[in-house]
mmCIF file of C-alpha atoms in Angstrom:
data_model
loop_
_atom_site.group_PDB
_atom_site.id
_atom_site.type_symbol
_atom_site.label_atom_id
_atom_site.label_comp_id
_atom_site.label_asym_id
_atom_site.label_seq_id
_atom_site.Cartn_x
_atom_site.Cartn_y
_atom_site.Cartn_z
ATOM 1 C CA MET P 156 197.926 94.468 54.054
ATOM 2 C CA THR P 157 197.038 91.097 52.520
ATOM 3 C CA ASN P 158 197.344 87.818 54.419
ATOM 4 C CA ALA P 159 200.333 86.858 52.228
ATOM 5 C CA GLU P 160 202.099 90.154 53.005
ATOM 6 C CA LEU P 161 201.313 89.782 56.705
ATOM 7 C CA ALA P 162 202.623 86.210 56.719
ATOM 8 C CA SER P 163 205.861 87.286 55.048
ATOM 9 C CA THR P 164 206.480 89.883 57.778
ATOM 10 C CA ASN P 165 205.950 87.410 60.618
ATOM 11 C CA VAL P 166 209.434 86.028 61.118
ATOM 12 C CA ASN P 167 209.866 83.078 63.463
ATOM 13 C CA LYS P 168 211.607 84.799 66.374
ATOM 14 C CA SER P 169 212.903 81.466 67.717
ATOM 15 C CA ALA P 170 214.758 80.673 64.478
ATOM 16 C CA PRO P 171 218.491 81.461 64.627
ATOM 17 C CA GLU P 172 219.585 84.536 62.704
ATOM 18 C CA MET P 173 221.646 83.516 59.684
ATOM 19 C CA VAL P 174 224.670 85.683 58.897
ATOM 20 C CA PHE P 175 227.977 85.866 57.080
ATOM 21 C CA ARG P 176 230.961 85.025 59.307
ATOM 22 C CA LEU P 177 234.602 85.883 58.676
ATOM 23 C CA ILE P 178 237.629 85.011 60.821
ATOM 24 C CA TYR P 179 241.019 86.606 60.204
ATOM 25 C CA ARG P 180 244.347 87.001 61.929
ATOM 26 C CA SER P 181 246.946 89.719 61.728
ATOM 27 C CA LYS P 182 250.262 90.737 63.209
ATOM 28 C CA SER P 183 249.974 93.713 65.541
ATOM 29 C CA LYS P 184 252.061 96.780 64.779
ATOM 30 C CA ILE P 185 251.079 98.430 68.059
ATOM 31 C CA PRO P 186 254.082 99.186 70.298
ATOM 32 C CA ALA P 187 253.914 97.294 73.610
ATOM 33 C CA GLU P 188 253.849 100.521 75.647
ATOM 34 C CA LYS P 189 250.714 101.678 73.769
ATOM 35 C CA LEU P 190 248.908 98.327 73.661
ATOM 36 C CA ASP P 191 246.431 98.870 76.510
ATOM 37 C CA ILE P 192 245.346 102.283 75.229
ATOM 38 C CA GLU P 193 245.084 101.076 71.624
ATOM 39 C CA LEU P 194 243.085 97.974 72.612
ATOM 40 C CA GLY P 195 240.714 100.298 74.447
ATOM 41 C CA ASN P 196 240.431 102.469 71.319
ATOM 42 C CA ILE P 197 239.831 99.427 69.115
ATOM 43 C CA LEU P 198 237.129 98.038 71.403
ATOM 44 C CA ARG P 199 235.390 101.383 71.881
ATOM 45 C CA THR P 200 235.337 102.153 68.148
ATOM 46 C CA ALA P 201 234.391 98.615 67.122
ATOM 47 C CA ARG P 202 231.525 98.410 69.594
ATOM 48 C CA ALA P 203 230.057 101.739 68.448
ATOM 49 C CA ASN P 204 230.487 101.104 64.720
ATOM 50 C CA ASN P 205 229.564 97.429 64.811
ATOM 51 C CA THR P 206 226.342 98.080 66.698
ATOM 52 C CA SER P 207 225.186 100.524 64.027
ATOM 53 C CA LEU P 208 226.066 98.027 61.265
ATOM 54 C CA GLY P 209 224.580 94.980 62.979
ATOM 55 C CA ILE P 210 228.023 93.348 63.213
ATOM 56 C CA THR P 211 228.951 91.185 66.189
ATOM 57 C CA GLY P 212 232.094 89.252 67.016
ATOM 58 C CA ALA P 213 235.086 88.620 69.197
ATOM 59 C CA LEU P 214 238.683 89.849 69.277
ATOM 60 C CA LEU P 215 241.698 87.991 70.652
ATOM 61 C CA TYR P 216 245.170 89.442 71.198
ATOM 62 C CA TYR P 217 248.043 87.073 71.996
ATOM 63 C CA GLU P 218 251.805 87.635 71.833
ATOM 64 C CA GLY P 219 251.622 90.259 69.103
ATOM 65 C CA TRP P 220 248.866 88.623 67.060
ATOM 66 C CA PHE P 221 245.195 89.450 66.621
ATOM 67 C CA ALA P 222 242.469 86.992 65.668
ATOM 68 C CA GLN P 223 238.989 88.320 65.112
ATOM 69 C CA THR P 224 235.581 86.953 64.189
ATOM 70 C CA LEU P 225 233.115 89.262 62.464
ATOM 71 C CA GLU P 226 229.443 88.346 61.915
ATOM 72 C CA GLY P 227 226.721 90.241 60.083
ATOM 73 C CA GLY P 228 225.555 91.090 56.598
ATOM 74 C CA GLU P 229 228.117 89.945 54.031
ATOM 75 C CA LYS P 230 228.581 93.375 52.441
ATOM 76 C CA ASP P 231 229.091 95.078 55.823
ATOM 77 C CA VAL P 232 231.490 92.393 57.101
ATOM 78 C CA ARG P 233 233.557 92.439 53.886
ATOM 79 C CA THR P 234 233.687 96.256 53.940
ATOM 80 C CA LEU P 235 234.892 96.223 57.549
ATOM 81 C CA TYR P 236 237.489 93.537 56.744
ATOM 82 C CA ALA P 237 238.788 95.635 53.820
ATOM 83 C CA HIS P 238 239.141 98.570 56.223
ATOM 84 C CA ILE P 239 241.035 96.384 58.726
ATOM 85 C CA GLU P 240 243.398 95.213 55.954
ATOM 86 C CA LYS P 241 244.392 98.867 55.439
ATOM 87 C CA ASP P 242 244.588 99.741 59.158
ATOM 88 C CA GLU P 243 248.150 100.734 60.092
ATOM 89 C CA ARG P 244 247.879 98.795 63.372
ATOM 90 C CA HIS P 245 247.812 95.498 61.431
ATOM 91 C CA SER P 246 250.225 93.702 59.122
ATOM 92 C CA SER P 247 250.179 90.228 57.585
ATOM 93 C CA VAL P 248 246.368 90.209 57.567
ATOM 94 C CA GLN P 249 245.205 86.732 56.582
ATOM 95 C CA LEU P 250 241.691 85.432 56.030
ATOM 96 C CA CYS P 251 241.300 82.190 57.991
ATOM 97 C CA GLU P 252 237.672 81.276 57.402
ATOM 98 C CA GLU P 253 234.575 82.770 55.791
ATOM 99 C CA GLY P 254 231.091 81.631 55.001
ATOM 100 C CA GLY P 255 227.454 82.582 54.866
ATOM 101 C CA SER P 256 224.172 81.259 56.168
ATOM 102 C CA LYS P 257 225.479 80.497 59.641
ATOM 103 C CA PRO P 258 223.676 81.176 62.895
ATOM 104 C CA ARG P 259 225.091 84.188 64.710
ATOM 105 C CA ALA P 260 227.362 82.865 67.489
ATOM 106 C CA PHE P 261 228.092 86.218 69.129
ATOM 107 C CA SER P 262 224.634 87.799 69.003
ATOM 108 C CA ARG P 263 225.164 89.757 72.240
ATOM 109 C CA TRP P 264 228.776 90.757 71.617
ATOM 110 C CA ALA P 265 229.228 93.938 69.538
ATOM 111 C CA MET P 266 232.912 93.124 70.045
ATOM 112 C CA ALA P 267 234.179 90.983 72.900
ATOM 113 C CA MET P 268 237.783 90.673 73.997
ATOM 114 C CA VAL P 269 238.563 87.066 74.868
ATOM 115 C CA GLY P 270 241.291 85.212 76.759
ATOM 116 C CA GLU P 271 243.985 82.841 75.506
ATOM 117 C CA HIS P 272 244.118 78.984 75.659
ATOM 118 C CA GLY P 273 243.663 77.652 79.168
ATOM 119 C CA HIS P 274 242.917 81.070 80.581
ATOM 120 C CA PRO P 275 239.469 82.202 81.645
ATOM 121 C CA ASP P 276 237.891 84.819 79.441
ATOM 122 C CA ILE P 277 238.434 88.186 81.022
ATOM 123 C CA PRO P 278 236.057 90.521 79.257
ATOM 124 C CA LEU P 279 237.530 93.949 78.838
ATOM 125 C CA ALA P 280 235.663 97.227 78.832
ATOM 126 C CA ALA P 281 237.086 100.172 76.950
ATOM 127 C CA THR P 282 237.886 103.211 79.084
ATOM 128 C CA ALA P 283 239.371 106.610 78.297
ATOM 129 C CA SER P 284 242.751 105.399 79.572
ATOM 130 C CA GLY P 285 242.709 101.941 77.958
ATOM 131 C CA THR P 286 240.890 98.841 79.183
ATOM 132 C CA THR P 287 239.537 97.445 82.435
ATOM 133 C CA GLU P 288 237.950 94.150 83.470
ATOM 134 C CA ALA P 289 234.227 93.860 82.799
ATOM 135 C CA ALA P 290 231.609 91.444 84.130
ATOM 136 C CA SER P 291 232.266 87.804 83.265
ATOM 137 C CA ARG P 292 230.167 85.924 80.716
ATOM 138 C CA ASN P 293 229.493 82.298 79.900
ATOM 139 C CA THR P 294 230.161 80.910 76.440
ATOM 140 C CA THR P 295 228.158 78.474 74.354
ATOM 141 C CA PRO P 296 229.610 75.361 72.673
ATOM 142 C CA GLU P 297 229.446 77.166 69.282
ATOM 143 C CA GLN P 298 231.296 80.174 70.690
ATOM 144 C CA ASP P 299 233.899 77.860 72.239
ATOM 145 C CA LYS P 300 234.450 76.200 68.846
ATOM 146 C CA ILE P 301 235.043 79.552 67.146
ATOM 147 C CA LEU P 302 237.201 80.854 69.996
ATOM 148 C CA THR P 303 239.367 77.724 69.702
ATOM 149 C CA ILE P 304 239.910 78.494 65.994
ATOM 150 C CA MET P 305 240.889 82.047 66.926
ATOM 151 C CA ARG P 306 243.214 80.889 69.688
ATOM 152 C CA ASP P 307 244.859 78.343 67.384
ATOM 153 C CA THR P 308 245.596 81.030 64.769
ATOM 154 C CA THR P 309 247.526 83.093 67.311
ATOM 155 C CA ARG P 310 249.618 80.194 68.602
ATOM 156 C CA GLY P 311 251.887 79.970 65.586
ATOM 157 C CA TYR P 312 250.103 77.378 63.456
ATOM 158 C CA GLY P 313 250.859 78.342 59.884
ATOM 159 C CA ARG P 314 252.045 81.856 60.707
ATOM 160 C CA GLY P 315 255.714 81.118 60.157
ATOM 161 C CA SER P 316 256.838 81.393 63.775
#
């Protein structure tokens, strides 16, 4: 290997990873009596699939609305979003924000479930029977900024309610 080839493989590990980020919201079509089980299914599937695709993010559910942030390679994130648009558990899927070349905000979250405005985040772990509380986590200022966007999209701003 030449010095030039070696230099090109030495990535600065302290530099933030740049990714494509997409935030959307959707109306849930999940019946209330099945919500806990379906949220568990969503989290379990998302965490397994997202890990293999290098996608990270966060999911918020509030009063019948989802807001989700997806981060990763643009092609993979757009493919996942297209799949979500067709998912029968969602309606009124709306893209809220998208962009590339951003540092990954949720680098350790294959898919985190987050709390609503004014409530502490209660991370949820997927179980066979639905969800259960997981260990707490601290958020960064960048994560808080994105989570505020997600929380605002579920509060009725611009959703016609």
